Amino acid sequence: MTTHDVPGSLMVDGFRVKKTFGIGGLSKAGTMIGAAVLTADGLIGVQLPVTLLFTLPATAMVLALAAARRHGMPALSYYWARFAWRRAANFEATSFRRLLLPHPYALDLPGVGARTTLIKAHDPTTGRAVGVVHDRATGRMTISTLLAPGGSLMAPTGSVRSSLRNWASMLESMSTDDQIKGASVTIQITPGAGEALSDDVKARQDPHAPELAKRIIAELVRTTPHATASVAPWMSVTVDPSASVNPPTDLGGQVAEALKAVDGIDLAGTGTDIERRATDIDLRRLVRSAYDPDVFNARDSDFADLPWAECGPQAADDGWEEYAHDGGVSISWVLREMPRRPIAYSVLLPLLAPGAFQRRITLAYRVLDPREGEAVLEREISHARLREQATAEVKGRSKYSQKADSQRAERAAAQMAGGAQVADWTLMVTVTARTAAEVPAARQELARAIKATRGIRMRPAYGAQASVFAAGLPLGYNPLVKD
């Protein structure tokens, strides 16, 4: 389905990158720091004028890097991140090797997952086990819900419009709950699931069926492994149990409070079906199979007694543009900018289409409460108008792009006044190749899928491959939720 096939009522917009006011392309912080450094240069130069020969060129170079852009970010931030990554690599801080005791944290998960532990809880509403990921540093807990894969491309326009409204209502309920700090929705597509489907078809085939039907089914079974994929969607919600009126003091009470908060999220009518809460076995399977895709279809008994720390890799290397681990090499990209025009609700379909490599698409959310959202939009309007005025004073008129940006900020404020919600969100995609030789093909497949969305701009997660890889897993890590 292309954007021309989608009715206007199913087009969405309102995406905007937060921008601060600065001089000459600098951010607000960059402008203030630049002014402070220039003032210091002037004060030093009054006493020792010869120092200006060195300080002014150095300051000018740093400000130029801060104003320039590289891959959608300030060039200074890009080069500083590269310097920090190289320094960490020299100290072997980007390499992970599982060691035996007595090393104190040798059996923890690598990176951002090191401070988490898995709790097997009992959900009294369903009578089933539930896996809860506990962040020992912050006390937050993350509960994942397995969703049933489906789609709305064949659904009537009214049903799709209703699903969008219900999803907005769900986000609104999250904005008014102090305990819910963030959420993410992940869809994992693993190619080559035809073998499992073949076994299922053979087990359910009627031996007394007509010969023509048997031949047709046999042909479908023969060709299925080359045309299907296993789809595993889930939603992870991060909860802070201590944000309640009467915060629980023991771990059991905190788990109960987290389950209560997640049960308050109603996904009915949002276009997806809830399969069940993820158990501890489900979480072990999802995490372990991300590092080693070969074990995705293993039996539940293989994960029942697997320690949480052993769900991670035995060895991993966090590169600048790739992440090597047990079962292959992964490449993660992050959102750079959304289209400024209205887009179809099915814009992510090319990313969700099966390919030759395992792929995870993650949408991370942090819904702002009404007061914070209003304050953010008011600042954005003020910054946009200040940029217009500054440009008009220098060049005689403001840029048309600045006027359009001001209009988008004002339109967002008007939508919020009408009941819409403001949300920080980002998009992350991870592709896993089985061998290093397949990495160029995996990178090309990912680049083509992003290009097919016709407007979404993404870039590699430079120097943060391991973190973005973990953000797509039910590990309790959400980059939008700050400590």
Coordinates of C-alpha atoms in Angstrom, one line a residue:
M1 CA 0.0 0.0 0.0
T2 CA 1.5 3.4 -1.0
T3 CA 0.7 6.8 0.4
H4 CA -1.6 7.4 -2.6
D5 CA -3.8 4.4 -1.6
V6 CA -4.4 5.7 2.0
P7 CA -7.3 8.0 2.7
G8 CA -6.5 11.4 4.1
S9 CA -8.1 10.5 7.4
L10 CA -5.5 7.8 7.9
M11 CA -2.5 10.1 7.3
V12 CA -0.6 11.2 10.4
D13 CA 1.7 14.1 11.1
G14 CA 2.8 16.3 14.0
F15 CA 6.4 15.0 14.1
R16 CA 8.9 17.6 15.2
V17 CA 12.4 17.6 16.5
K18 CA 13.0 19.7 19.7
K19 CA 15.2 22.7 18.9
T20 CA 16.7 25.2 21.2
F21 CA 17.5 28.8 20.4
G22 CA 21.2 29.6 19.6
I23 CA 23.3 31.9 17.5
G24 CA 24.9 30.7 14.2
G25 CA 23.5 27.2 14.3
L26 CA 24.6 26.6 17.9
S27 CA 22.2 25.2 20.5
K28 CA 21.3 27.2 23.6
A29 CA 23.9 25.5 25.7
G30 CA 26.5 25.8 23.0
T31 CA 25.8 29.6 22.7
M32 CA 26.2 30.1 26.4
I33 CA 29.4 28.1 26.6
G34 CA 30.8 29.9 23.6
A35 CA 30.0 33.2 25.1
A36 CA 31.7 32.2 28.4
V37 CA 34.8 30.9 26.6
L38 CA 35.1 34.1 24.5
T39 CA 34.7 36.2 27.6
A40 CA 37.5 34.2 29.3
D41 CA 39.7 34.6 26.2
G42 CA 39.1 38.4 26.4
L43 CA 39.9 38.6 30.1
I44 CA 43.1 36.6 29.6
G45 CA 44.0 38.6 26.5
V46 CA 43.9 41.8 28.5
Q47 CA 46.7 40.6 30.7
L48 CA 48.6 38.6 28.1
P49 CA 47.6 39.7 24.6
V50 CA 49.9 37.1 23.0
T51 CA 47.6 34.3 24.2
L52 CA 44.9 35.5 21.8
L53 CA 47.0 34.1 18.9
F54 CA 46.3 30.6 20.3
T55 CA 43.0 30.9 22.2
L56 CA 40.9 32.6 19.5
P57 CA 41.7 30.1 16.7
A58 CA 41.1 27.2 19.1
T59 CA 37.8 28.7 20.3
A60 CA 36.7 29.4 16.7
M61 CA 37.4 25.9 15.6
V62 CA 35.4 24.4 18.5
L63 CA 32.5 26.7 17.8
A64 CA 32.6 25.8 14.2
L65 CA 32.4 22.1 15.0
A66 CA 29.5 22.7 17.4
A67 CA 27.6 24.6 14.7
A68 CA 28.3 22.2 11.9
R69 CA 26.2 19.0 11.4
R70 CA 27.4 15.5 10.9
H71 CA 24.9 12.7 10.4
G72 CA 22.1 14.9 11.8
M73 CA 24.0 15.7 15.0
P74 CA 26.5 18.5 16.0
A75 CA 29.9 17.7 14.5
L76 CA 31.5 18.3 17.9
S77 CA 29.2 15.7 19.5
Y78 CA 30.0 13.2 16.7
Y79 CA 33.8 13.6 17.0
W80 CA 33.7 13.6 20.8
A81 CA 31.7 10.4 20.8
R82 CA 34.2 8.9 18.4
F83 CA 37.1 10.0 20.6
A84 CA 35.4 8.5 23.7
W85 CA 34.7 5.2 21.9
R86 CA 38.3 5.0 20.7
R87 CA 39.6 5.6 24.2
A88 CA 37.2 3.0 25.6
A89 CA 38.4 0.5 22.9
N90 CA 42.0 1.1 23.8
F91 CA 41.3 0.2 27.4
E92 CA 39.3 -2.9 26.1
A93 CA 36.1 -1.5 27.7
T94 CA 34.2 -2.3 24.5
S95 CA 34.9 -6.0 24.7
F96 CA 33.0 -8.4 26.9
R97 CA 34.2 -11.9 27.9
R98 CA 32.3 -14.1 30.3
L99 CA 34.8 -15.2 33.0
L100 CA 34.5 -17.4 36.0
L101 CA 34.5 -16.2 39.6
P102 CA 36.1 -14.6 41.7
H103 CA 35.6 -11.7 39.3
P104 CA 32.8 -9.8 41.0
Y105 CA 30.5 -9.1 38.1
A106 CA 31.7 -11.7 35.6
L107 CA 28.3 -13.4 35.5
D108 CA 26.2 -10.3 34.9
L109 CA 24.7 -9.4 31.5
P110 CA 26.9 -7.0 29.5
G111 CA 26.4 -3.3 29.2
V112 CA 23.1 -1.7 30.3
G113 CA 21.7 -5.1 31.3
A114 CA 24.3 -5.7 34.0
R115 CA 22.2 -4.1 36.7
T116 CA 19.1 -6.1 36.0
T117 CA 17.8 -9.3 37.5
L118 CA 14.8 -11.5 36.5
I119 CA 12.0 -12.2 39.0
K120 CA 9.5 -15.0 38.5
A121 CA 6.2 -13.7 39.9
H122 CA 2.7 -15.0 40.1
D123 CA -0.1 -13.0 38.5
P124 CA -3.3 -13.6 40.7
T125 CA -5.6 -12.2 37.9
T126 CA -4.6 -15.0 35.4
G127 CA -3.1 -17.6 37.7
R128 CA 0.0 -17.7 35.5
A129 CA 3.7 -17.0 36.0
V130 CA 5.0 -13.6 34.9
G131 CA 8.6 -12.5 34.3
V132 CA 9.5 -9.2 35.9
V133 CA 12.9 -7.5 35.1
H134 CA 14.1 -5.6 38.1
D135 CA 16.6 -2.7 37.8
R136 CA 18.6 -3.0 41.0
A137 CA 20.0 0.5 40.6
T138 CA 16.8 2.5 40.1
G139 CA 14.2 0.1 41.6
R140 CA 12.2 0.2 38.4
M141 CA 10.5 -2.9 37.0
T142 CA 9.7 -3.8 33.5
I143 CA 6.9 -6.1 32.5
S144 CA 6.5 -7.4 28.9
T145 CA 3.3 -8.5 27.2
L146 CA 3.3 -10.8 24.2
L147 CA 1.1 -9.6 21.4
A148 CA -0.5 -11.6 18.6
P149 CA 0.9 -10.7 15.2
G150 CA -1.6 -9.1 12.9
G151 CA -2.2 -6.3 10.5
S152 CA -4.8 -3.7 9.4
L153 CA -4.0 -3.3 5.7
M154 CA -7.1 -5.3 4.8
A155 CA -9.3 -3.7 7.5
P156 CA -12.0 -1.1 6.7
T157 CA -11.0 2.6 7.0
G158 CA -13.3 3.1 10.0
S159 CA -11.7 0.2 11.9
V160 CA -8.2 1.6 11.3
R161 CA -9.3 5.1 12.4
S162 CA -10.8 3.7 15.5
S163 CA -7.6 1.8 16.3
L164 CA -5.6 5.0 16.0
R165 CA -7.9 6.8 18.3
N166 CA -7.8 4.0 20.9
W167 CA -4.0 3.9 20.7
A168 CA -4.0 7.7 21.4
S169 CA -6.3 7.1 24.4
M170 CA -3.9 4.4 25.7
L171 CA -1.0 6.9 25.5
E172 CA -3.2 9.5 27.3
S173 CA -3.8 7.1 30.2
M174 CA 0.0 6.5 30.4
S175 CA 0.6 10.3 30.7
T176 CA -1.5 10.6 33.8
D177 CA 0.0 7.6 35.6
D178 CA 3.0 8.7 37.7
Q179 CA 4.2 5.1 38.0
I180 CA 4.6 4.5 34.3
K181 CA 7.9 5.9 33.1
G182 CA 8.1 4.6 29.6
A183 CA 7.1 1.9 27.2
S184 CA 8.3 0.3 24.0
V185 CA 6.8 -1.9 21.3
T186 CA 9.1 -4.4 19.5
I187 CA 8.4 -6.6 16.5
Q188 CA 11.0 -9.3 15.8
I189 CA 11.0 -10.9 12.4
T190 CA 13.0 -14.1 12.1
P191 CA 13.3 -15.6 8.6
G192 CA 13.1 -19.3 7.9
A193 CA 10.2 -20.3 10.1
G194 CA 8.7 -22.5 7.3
E195 CA 10.1 -25.7 8.9
A196 CA 8.1 -25.2 12.0
L197 CA 5.0 -24.4 10.0
S198 CA 5.6 -27.5 7.9
D199 CA 5.6 -29.8 10.9
D200 CA 2.4 -28.2 12.2
V201 CA 0.7 -28.7 8.8
K202 CA 1.8 -32.3 8.6
A203 CA 0.5 -33.1 12.1
R204 CA -2.9 -31.6 11.3
Q205 CA -3.3 -33.1 7.8
D206 CA -6.3 -35.4 7.3
P207 CA -5.1 -38.7 5.9
H208 CA -8.5 -39.2 4.2
A209 CA -8.3 -35.8 2.4
P210 CA -8.6 -35.8 -1.5
E211 CA -5.4 -36.4 -3.4
L212 CA -5.6 -33.0 -5.1
A213 CA -5.8 -31.3 -1.7
K214 CA -2.8 -33.4 -0.5
R215 CA -0.7 -32.4 -3.5
I216 CA -1.5 -28.7 -3.1
I217 CA -0.7 -28.8 0.6
A218 CA 2.6 -30.7 -0.1
E219 CA 3.6 -28.1 -2.7
L220 CA 2.9 -25.3 -0.2
V221 CA 4.9 -27.1 2.5
R222 CA 7.8 -27.5 0.1
T223 CA 7.9 -23.8 -0.8
T224 CA 6.9 -22.3 2.5
P225 CA 10.4 -22.3 4.1
H226 CA 11.6 -19.8 1.5
A227 CA 8.7 -17.4 1.9
T228 CA 7.7 -17.1 5.5
A229 CA 9.1 -15.7 8.8
S230 CA 8.4 -16.0 12.5
V231 CA 6.9 -12.8 13.9
A232 CA 7.2 -12.1 17.6
P233 CA 5.8 -8.8 18.8
W234 CA 5.8 -7.6 22.4
M235 CA 5.3 -4.5 24.5
S236 CA 7.5 -3.7 27.5
V237 CA 6.3 -1.2 30.1
T238 CA 8.7 0.3 32.7
V239 CA 7.1 1.1 36.1
D240 CA 8.5 2.8 39.2
P241 CA 6.6 1.2 42.1
S242 CA 8.0 3.8 44.5
A243 CA 6.0 6.5 42.7
S244 CA 2.7 5.4 44.4
V245 CA 1.1 7.2 47.3
N246 CA 2.1 4.4 49.7
P247 CA 5.3 3.0 48.2
P248 CA 5.9 -0.6 49.1
T249 CA 9.0 -1.4 51.1
D250 CA 9.5 -5.1 50.3
L251 CA 10.2 -6.6 46.9
G252 CA 7.0 -8.6 46.8
G253 CA 4.9 -5.5 47.3
Q254 CA 6.9 -3.7 44.6
V255 CA 6.2 -6.5 42.1
A256 CA 2.5 -6.4 43.0
E257 CA 2.4 -2.6 42.5
A258 CA 4.1 -3.0 39.1
L259 CA 1.7 -5.6 37.9
K260 CA -1.2 -3.4 39.0
A261 CA 0.1 -0.5 37.0
V262 CA 0.6 -2.6 33.9
D263 CA -2.9 -4.1 34.2
G264 CA -4.3 -0.6 34.0
I265 CA -3.1 -0.2 30.4
D266 CA -5.9 -1.2 28.1
L267 CA -4.9 -2.3 24.6
A268 CA -8.4 -3.2 23.6
G269 CA -9.4 -1.7 20.3
T270 CA -5.8 -0.6 19.4
G271 CA -5.5 -3.0 16.5
T272 CA -3.5 -5.6 18.4
D273 CA -4.5 -8.7 20.5
I274 CA -2.9 -9.6 23.8
E275 CA -1.6 -13.1 23.8
R276 CA -0.4 -13.1 27.5
R277 CA 2.0 -11.6 29.9
A278 CA 5.6 -12.8 29.1
T279 CA 6.8 -15.5 31.5
D280 CA 10.3 -15.8 32.8
I281 CA 10.9 -18.5 30.2
D282 CA 9.6 -16.2 27.4
L283 CA 12.0 -13.4 28.5
R284 CA 15.0 -15.8 28.6
R285 CA 14.1 -17.1 25.1
L286 CA 13.8 -13.6 23.6
V287 CA 17.1 -12.3 25.2
R288 CA 19.1 -15.4 24.5
S289 CA 17.9 -15.9 20.9
A290 CA 18.8 -12.2 20.1
Y291 CA 22.4 -13.1 20.9
D292 CA 22.2 -16.5 19.3
P293 CA 19.3 -16.7 16.8
D294 CA 19.8 -20.5 16.4
V295 CA 18.1 -21.2 19.7
F296 CA 14.9 -19.2 19.0
N297 CA 12.8 -22.3 18.3
A298 CA 14.3 -24.4 21.2
R299 CA 12.0 -26.1 23.7
D300 CA 10.8 -24.3 26.8
S301 CA 12.6 -26.9 28.9
D302 CA 15.9 -25.6 27.5
F303 CA 15.2 -22.2 29.1
A304 CA 13.5 -23.2 32.3
D305 CA 16.7 -23.5 34.4
L306 CA 18.9 -21.1 32.4
P307 CA 20.3 -18.4 34.7
W308 CA 19.4 -14.8 33.7
A309 CA 23.1 -13.9 33.4
E310 CA 23.7 -16.7 30.9
C311 CA 21.0 -15.4 28.6
G312 CA 23.6 -12.9 27.4
P313 CA 26.6 -13.6 25.2
Q314 CA 29.7 -15.5 26.1
A315 CA 31.7 -12.9 24.2
A316 CA 30.8 -9.6 22.6
D317 CA 32.6 -6.7 20.9
D318 CA 30.9 -3.3 20.7
G319 CA 32.2 -1.6 17.5
W320 CA 31.6 1.8 16.2
E321 CA 29.0 0.7 13.6
E322 CA 28.4 -3.0 14.5
Y323 CA 28.1 -5.3 17.5
A324 CA 29.6 -8.8 17.3
H325 CA 28.2 -11.4 19.7
D326 CA 27.8 -15.2 20.0
G327 CA 25.6 -16.0 17.1
G328 CA 26.5 -13.3 14.6
V329 CA 27.0 -9.6 14.0
S330 CA 24.3 -7.0 14.6
I331 CA 23.8 -3.6 13.1
S332 CA 21.6 -1.1 14.8
W333 CA 20.3 2.2 13.4
V334 CA 18.3 4.9 15.2
L335 CA 15.9 7.6 14.0
R336 CA 17.4 10.8 12.7
E337 CA 14.3 12.6 11.5
M338 CA 10.7 11.9 10.5
P339 CA 9.1 13.4 7.4
R340 CA 7.7 16.9 7.8
R341 CA 4.7 16.0 5.6
P342 CA 1.7 13.8 6.6
I343 CA 2.6 10.1 6.2
A344 CA 0.5 7.0 5.9
Y345 CA -0.2 4.9 9.0
S346 CA 1.4 2.0 7.2
V347 CA 4.7 3.8 6.7
L348 CA 6.7 1.2 8.6
L349 CA 5.5 -1.6 6.4
P350 CA 8.8 -1.9 4.5
L351 CA 10.7 -2.3 7.7
L352 CA 8.3 -5.0 8.9
A353 CA 8.6 -7.0 5.7
P354 CA 10.6 -10.3 6.1
G355 CA 14.1 -10.3 4.7
A356 CA 17.1 -12.6 4.7
F357 CA 18.2 -11.6 8.2
Q358 CA 16.6 -11.4 11.6
R359 CA 15.3 -7.9 12.3
R360 CA 13.9 -6.1 15.3
I361 CA 12.0 -2.8 15.0
T362 CA 11.4 -1.0 18.3
L363 CA 9.3 2.1 19.0
A364 CA 10.2 3.6 22.4
Y365 CA 7.8 6.0 24.1
R366 CA 7.9 8.4 27.0
V367 CA 4.5 10.2 27.3
L368 CA 4.8 13.6 28.9
D369 CA 2.3 14.6 31.5
P370 CA 0.0 17.5 30.5
R371 CA 1.9 20.2 32.4
E372 CA 5.3 19.1 31.2
G373 CA 4.0 18.8 27.6
E374 CA 2.5 22.3 27.7
A375 CA 5.8 23.7 29.0
V376 CA 7.8 22.0 26.3
L377 CA 5.6 23.3 23.5
E378 CA 5.6 26.8 24.9
R379 CA 9.4 26.7 24.9
E380 CA 9.4 25.4 21.4
I381 CA 7.2 28.2 20.2
S382 CA 9.4 30.8 21.9
H383 CA 12.6 29.3 20.5
A384 CA 11.1 29.2 17.0
R385 CA 10.1 32.8 17.1
L386 CA 13.5 33.9 18.5
R387 CA 15.2 32.2 15.6
E388 CA 12.9 34.0 13.2
Q389 CA 13.6 37.4 14.8
A390 CA 17.4 36.8 14.9
T391 CA 17.5 35.9 11.2
A392 CA 15.3 38.8 10.3
E393 CA 17.6 41.2 12.1
V394 CA 20.6 39.9 10.3
K395 CA 19.3 39.2 6.8
G396 CA 16.3 41.5 6.7
R397 CA 13.8 38.6 6.7
S398 CA 13.4 35.2 8.3
K399 CA 13.7 32.0 6.4
Y400 CA 10.6 30.3 5.0
S401 CA 11.7 27.1 6.7
Q402 CA 11.8 28.9 10.1
K403 CA 8.3 30.3 9.5
A404 CA 7.0 26.8 8.7
D405 CA 8.7 25.4 11.8
S406 CA 7.0 28.1 13.9
Q407 CA 3.7 27.1 12.4
R408 CA 4.3 23.4 13.2
A409 CA 5.1 24.3 16.8
E410 CA 2.0 26.4 17.1
R411 CA -0.1 23.7 15.5
A412 CA 1.2 21.1 18.0
A413 CA 0.3 23.5 20.9
A414 CA -3.2 23.8 19.4
Q415 CA -3.6 20.0 19.1
M416 CA -2.5 19.6 22.8
A417 CA -5.0 22.2 23.8
G418 CA -7.6 20.1 22.1
G419 CA -6.7 17.0 24.1
A420 CA -3.7 15.5 22.2
Q421 CA -0.7 14.2 24.1
V422 CA 3.0 15.1 23.7
A423 CA 5.4 12.2 23.6
D424 CA 9.1 11.7 23.3
W425 CA 9.6 8.8 21.1
T426 CA 12.3 7.2 18.9
L427 CA 12.6 4.4 16.4
M428 CA 15.4 1.8 16.5
V429 CA 16.1 -1.1 14.1
T430 CA 18.5 -3.9 14.6
V431 CA 19.5 -6.5 11.9
T432 CA 21.6 -9.6 12.8
A433 CA 23.8 -11.4 10.3
R434 CA 25.0 -14.9 11.1
T435 CA 28.6 -14.3 9.9
A436 CA 30.9 -11.3 9.4
A437 CA 30.9 -12.0 5.7
E438 CA 27.1 -11.3 5.6
V439 CA 27.3 -7.9 7.3
P440 CA 27.5 -5.9 4.0
A441 CA 24.4 -7.7 2.7
A442 CA 22.6 -7.1 6.0
R443 CA 23.5 -3.4 6.0
Q444 CA 22.3 -3.1 2.4
E445 CA 19.0 -4.8 3.1
L446 CA 18.4 -2.4 6.1
A447 CA 19.3 0.7 4.0
R448 CA 16.9 -0.4 1.3
A449 CA 14.1 -1.1 3.7
I450 CA 14.5 2.4 5.3
K451 CA 14.6 4.0 1.9
A452 CA 11.4 2.2 0.9
T453 CA 9.6 4.1 3.7
R454 CA 9.9 7.2 1.6
G455 CA 10.9 9.8 4.1
I456 CA 12.0 8.4 7.4
R457 CA 15.7 9.2 7.9
M458 CA 17.8 7.0 10.1
R459 CA 21.5 6.6 10.8
P460 CA 23.8 4.1 12.4
A461 CA 24.0 4.2 16.2
Y462 CA 27.6 5.3 16.2
G463 CA 29.4 4.1 19.3
A464 CA 26.2 2.9 20.9
Q465 CA 25.6 -0.4 19.1
A466 CA 25.4 -2.5 22.3
S467 CA 23.0 -0.1 24.0
V468 CA 20.6 0.1 21.0
F469 CA 20.8 -3.6 20.6
A470 CA 19.7 -4.0 24.3
A471 CA 17.0 -1.4 23.9
G472 CA 15.2 -3.7 21.5
L473 CA 15.1 -6.5 24.1
P474 CA 12.9 -6.9 27.2
L475 CA 15.8 -6.0 29.4
G476 CA 14.1 -3.0 31.1
Y477 CA 16.3 -0.5 29.3
N478 CA 14.5 2.4 27.6
P479 CA 16.8 5.2 26.4
L480 CA 14.1 7.8 26.9
V481 CA 13.7 7.0 30.6
K482 CA 16.3 8.9 32.5
D483 CA 17.7 7.8 35.9

